[in-house]
Amino acid sequence: MTPTRLIQNFQGFRAIVVSPVVPDVLRVTLTRLGLDVEHVHEQSLSAVNSTLLPERDVVIIDGDPGLPVAFVTAMTESRLPVPVIGLVGSEAPSRLRMLTEAGATAFLHKPVHGGAVYSSLYLGINAFRRRQQAEDFLADNEKRRRGRRHLVKAILLMMQREAMDDETAFDVLRRAAMRSRLGIEDFCEAWLRDNQPASSDTCSAINTQERDRA
């Protein structure tokens, strides 16, 4: 897995602050760092949710005096697709847990000090990107693992119908997948779905095409 490129310059990013009020120091510092600042209440966050982009947006959520239970539940069940930073005045474990479950990957303490804002942005955004990369990597591996079943079935079927060994069957399927511009697992899944074992015509057709190209 290729390491995620670290983001150090936040020029052009958008900071969406979910809080009753935005501390002046936070607004000024974010602006100096090149971010556009938007202030929304938790009731309004769903309205901008569809416009969120992970490559440009970061959400800063005020955990004091506490978010509505329904809001936290909704964020936990459907995590925001962008970095989340928790704004906290109290380090009570319950509040930290609440923000973590809402997707926070960094925290910013109140009262806000300008010198701490960049560090929180750097940690929160880059930790989110690494977590997202790891989740995508695991999802891709799981998809490939499930797809191996289709590959094995297709190889066995090709061997049975065309009287060839496993390496030849794999090579035939691999080249057919390349021509279709599909991964071999996806190609075999579609091929097995469209061609039931009752007929050997498709196996023969693929095999004939490969012999003609040889």
Short mmCIF file of C-alpha atoms in Angstrom, two decimals:
data_model
loop_
_atom_site.label_atom_id
_atom_site.label_comp_id
_atom_site.label_asym_id
_atom_site.label_seq_id
_atom_site.Cartn_x
_atom_site.Cartn_y
_atom_site.Cartn_z
CA MET A 1 0.00 0.00 0.00
CA THR A 2 1.51 3.33 -1.11
CA PRO A 3 1.83 5.84 1.77
CA THR A 4 -0.71 8.67 1.65
CA ARG A 5 0.71 12.05 0.66
CA LEU A 6 0.65 14.35 3.68
CA ILE A 7 -1.26 17.62 3.33
CA GLN A 8 0.64 20.61 4.73
CA ASN A 9 -0.95 23.54 2.90
CA PHE A 10 -4.65 24.16 3.53
CA GLN A 11 -5.07 27.02 1.06
CA GLY A 12 -8.47 26.65 -0.64
CA PHE A 13 -9.91 24.29 1.97
CA ARG A 14 -13.32 24.93 3.51
CA ALA A 15 -13.82 24.72 7.28
CA ILE A 16 -17.41 24.09 8.36
CA VAL A 17 -17.77 24.93 12.04
CA VAL A 18 -20.71 23.25 13.79
CA SER A 19 -21.12 25.33 16.94
CA PRO A 20 -23.46 27.85 18.57
CA VAL A 21 -20.75 30.47 17.92
CA VAL A 22 -17.38 30.49 16.17
CA PRO A 23 -14.57 31.75 18.43
CA ASP A 24 -12.97 34.82 16.87
CA VAL A 25 -9.47 33.36 17.24
CA LEU A 26 -10.55 30.23 15.37
CA ARG A 27 -12.17 32.15 12.54
CA VAL A 28 -9.21 34.53 12.12
CA THR A 29 -6.60 31.74 12.26
CA LEU A 30 -8.44 29.53 9.79
CA THR A 31 -8.74 32.47 7.40
CA ARG A 32 -5.02 33.25 7.71
CA LEU A 33 -4.25 29.63 6.88
CA GLY A 34 -6.21 30.03 3.65
CA LEU A 35 -9.46 28.28 4.58
CA ASP A 36 -12.95 29.55 3.83
CA VAL A 37 -14.98 29.44 7.05
CA GLU A 38 -18.67 28.53 7.17
CA HIS A 39 -20.69 28.55 10.38
CA VAL A 40 -23.63 26.15 10.66
CA HIS A 41 -25.75 24.74 13.47
CA GLU A 42 -26.15 20.99 13.84
CA GLN A 43 -29.66 21.22 12.41
CA SER A 44 -28.22 22.68 9.20
CA LEU A 45 -25.31 20.27 8.69
CA SER A 46 -27.46 17.79 6.78
CA ALA A 47 -28.20 20.52 4.24
CA VAL A 48 -24.50 20.86 3.33
CA ASN A 49 -23.70 17.15 3.71
CA SER A 50 -24.30 16.46 0.02
CA THR A 51 -21.77 19.15 -0.95
CA LEU A 52 -18.92 17.83 1.21
CA LEU A 53 -15.73 16.86 -0.60
CA PRO A 54 -12.93 15.01 1.26
CA GLU A 55 -10.20 16.73 -0.75
CA ARG A 56 -11.23 20.24 0.33
CA ASP A 57 -13.56 20.16 3.37
CA VAL A 58 -13.04 19.73 7.11
CA VAL A 59 -15.81 19.82 9.72
CA ILE A 60 -15.07 21.25 13.18
CA ILE A 61 -17.67 20.15 15.73
CA ASP A 62 -18.15 21.82 19.10
CA GLY A 63 -18.68 19.11 21.72
CA ASP A 64 -19.64 21.56 24.50
CA PRO A 65 -22.09 21.67 26.13
CA GLY A 66 -22.94 18.55 24.14
CA LEU A 67 -24.51 17.69 20.83
CA PRO A 68 -28.10 16.47 20.60
CA VAL A 69 -28.30 12.68 20.93
CA ALA A 70 -30.13 12.37 17.60
CA PHE A 71 -27.36 14.33 15.86
CA VAL A 72 -24.56 12.19 17.31
CA THR A 73 -26.46 9.00 16.51
CA ALA A 74 -26.94 10.08 12.90
CA MET A 75 -23.25 10.94 12.51
CA THR A 76 -22.18 7.64 14.10
CA GLU A 77 -24.41 5.58 11.82
CA SER A 78 -23.46 7.53 8.69
CA ARG A 79 -19.99 8.96 9.22
CA LEU A 80 -19.18 12.19 7.41
CA PRO A 81 -17.05 11.66 4.27
CA VAL A 82 -14.60 14.39 5.35
CA PRO A 83 -12.14 14.99 8.21
CA VAL A 84 -13.75 15.87 11.55
CA ILE A 85 -12.05 17.84 14.34
CA GLY A 86 -13.59 18.01 17.80
CA LEU A 87 -13.74 21.37 19.57
CA VAL A 88 -13.68 20.68 23.32
CA GLY A 89 -13.55 22.66 26.53
CA SER A 90 -13.91 19.64 28.78
CA GLU A 91 -11.88 16.46 28.47
CA ALA A 92 -14.61 14.31 29.99
CA PRO A 93 -14.29 10.80 28.50
CA SER A 94 -17.96 10.80 27.53
CA ARG A 95 -17.54 13.90 25.37
CA LEU A 96 -14.33 12.67 23.79
CA ARG A 97 -16.00 9.35 23.04
CA MET A 98 -18.99 11.13 21.54
CA LEU A 99 -16.80 13.13 19.18
CA THR A 100 -14.66 10.11 18.30
CA GLU A 101 -17.76 8.12 17.42
CA ALA A 102 -18.82 11.06 15.25
CA GLY A 103 -15.59 10.60 13.28
CA ALA A 104 -13.16 13.04 14.94
CA THR A 105 -9.49 12.30 14.21
CA ALA A 106 -8.13 15.30 16.16
CA PHE A 107 -9.19 17.72 18.90
CA LEU A 108 -8.87 21.46 19.43
CA HIS A 109 -9.10 22.76 22.99
CA LYS A 110 -11.08 25.76 24.16
CA PRO A 111 -10.28 28.53 24.68
CA VAL A 112 -8.77 28.29 21.22
CA HIS A 113 -5.16 29.42 20.79
CA GLY A 114 -4.10 30.39 17.30
CA GLY A 115 -0.89 28.36 17.51
CA ALA A 116 -2.81 25.12 18.05
CA VAL A 117 -5.10 25.37 15.03
CA TYR A 118 -2.57 24.35 12.38
CA SER A 119 -1.48 21.28 14.39
CA SER A 120 -5.09 20.13 14.79
CA LEU A 121 -5.76 20.61 11.08
CA TYR A 122 -2.58 18.77 10.11
CA LEU A 123 -3.31 15.82 12.39
CA GLY A 124 -7.04 15.64 11.72
CA ILE A 125 -6.88 15.86 7.94
CA ASN A 126 -3.92 13.54 7.45
CA ALA A 127 -5.17 10.96 9.97
CA PHE A 128 -8.50 10.92 8.13
CA ARG A 129 -6.76 10.42 4.78
CA ARG A 130 -4.71 7.53 6.12
CA ARG A 131 -7.75 5.93 7.71
CA GLN A 132 -9.66 6.30 4.46
CA GLN A 133 -6.80 4.75 2.49
CA ALA A 134 -6.62 1.80 4.90
CA GLU A 135 -10.38 1.24 4.70
CA ASP A 136 -10.31 1.38 0.89
CA PHE A 137 -7.37 -1.03 0.82
CA LEU A 138 -9.17 -3.52 3.08
CA ALA A 139 -12.38 -3.21 1.08
CA ASP A 140 -10.49 -3.86 -2.16
CA ASN A 141 -8.77 -6.91 -0.66
CA GLU A 142 -12.10 -8.25 0.59
CA LYS A 143 -13.60 -7.76 -2.86
CA ARG A 144 -10.69 -9.64 -4.41
CA ARG A 145 -10.99 -12.42 -1.83
CA ARG A 146 -14.66 -12.90 -2.69
CA GLY A 147 -13.82 -12.72 -6.38
CA ARG A 148 -11.34 -15.59 -6.10
CA ARG A 149 -14.27 -17.98 -5.80
CA HIS A 150 -15.48 -16.97 -9.24
CA LEU A 151 -11.97 -17.31 -10.66
CA VAL A 152 -11.59 -20.84 -9.29
CA LYS A 153 -15.02 -21.87 -10.58
CA ALA A 154 -14.27 -20.46 -14.03
CA ILE A 155 -10.91 -22.26 -14.21
CA LEU A 156 -12.47 -25.58 -13.19
CA LEU A 157 -15.26 -25.17 -15.73
CA MET A 158 -12.82 -24.29 -18.50
CA MET A 159 -10.63 -27.29 -17.60
CA GLN A 160 -13.62 -29.63 -17.63
CA ARG A 161 -15.07 -28.48 -20.94
CA GLU A 162 -11.91 -27.80 -22.91
CA ALA A 163 -9.72 -30.60 -21.54
CA MET A 164 -6.90 -28.23 -20.58
CA ASP A 165 -4.73 -27.86 -17.50
CA ASP A 166 -5.24 -25.17 -14.86
CA GLU A 167 -2.43 -22.89 -16.07
CA THR A 168 -3.76 -22.86 -19.63
CA ALA A 169 -7.31 -22.22 -18.41
CA PHE A 170 -6.11 -19.34 -16.25
CA ASP A 171 -4.15 -17.83 -19.14
CA VAL A 172 -7.17 -18.04 -21.45
CA LEU A 173 -9.38 -16.30 -18.88
CA ARG A 174 -6.71 -13.70 -18.07
CA ARG A 175 -6.32 -12.65 -21.70
CA ALA A 176 -10.09 -12.54 -22.18
CA ALA A 177 -10.36 -10.30 -19.11
CA MET A 178 -7.66 -7.99 -20.47
CA ARG A 179 -9.52 -7.62 -23.75
CA SER A 180 -12.67 -6.77 -21.79
CA ARG A 181 -10.68 -4.29 -19.66
CA LEU A 182 -11.87 -5.93 -16.47
CA GLY A 183 -10.10 -7.44 -13.51
CA ILE A 184 -9.95 -11.19 -13.89
CA GLU A 185 -12.17 -11.74 -10.83
CA ASP A 186 -14.85 -9.38 -12.18
CA PHE A 187 -14.62 -10.94 -15.64
CA CYS A 188 -15.06 -14.47 -14.26
CA GLU A 189 -18.02 -13.41 -12.13
CA ALA A 190 -19.79 -11.90 -15.15
CA TRP A 191 -18.80 -14.82 -17.37
CA LEU A 192 -20.18 -17.41 -14.94
CA ARG A 193 -23.36 -15.39 -14.46
CA ASP A 194 -24.00 -15.10 -18.20
CA ASN A 195 -22.97 -18.63 -19.11
CA GLN A 196 -24.51 -21.42 -17.11
CA PRO A 197 -22.81 -24.85 -17.00
CA ALA A 198 -25.49 -26.37 -19.25
CA SER A 199 -23.68 -25.26 -22.40
CA SER A 200 -20.04 -25.45 -23.44
CA ASP A 201 -20.36 -23.05 -26.39
CA THR A 202 -18.86 -20.05 -24.59
CA CYS A 203 -15.86 -21.98 -23.27
CA SER A 204 -15.14 -23.22 -26.77
CA ALA A 205 -15.58 -19.74 -28.24
CA ILE A 206 -13.10 -18.17 -25.82
CA ASN A 207 -10.64 -21.00 -26.31
CA THR A 208 -10.93 -20.76 -30.11
CA GLN A 209 -10.32 -17.00 -30.01
CA GLU A 210 -7.16 -17.49 -27.97
CA ARG A 211 -5.86 -20.22 -30.30
CA ASP A 212 -6.49 -17.96 -33.29
CA ARG A 213 -4.45 -15.19 -31.63
CA ALA A 214 -1.58 -17.55 -30.76
#
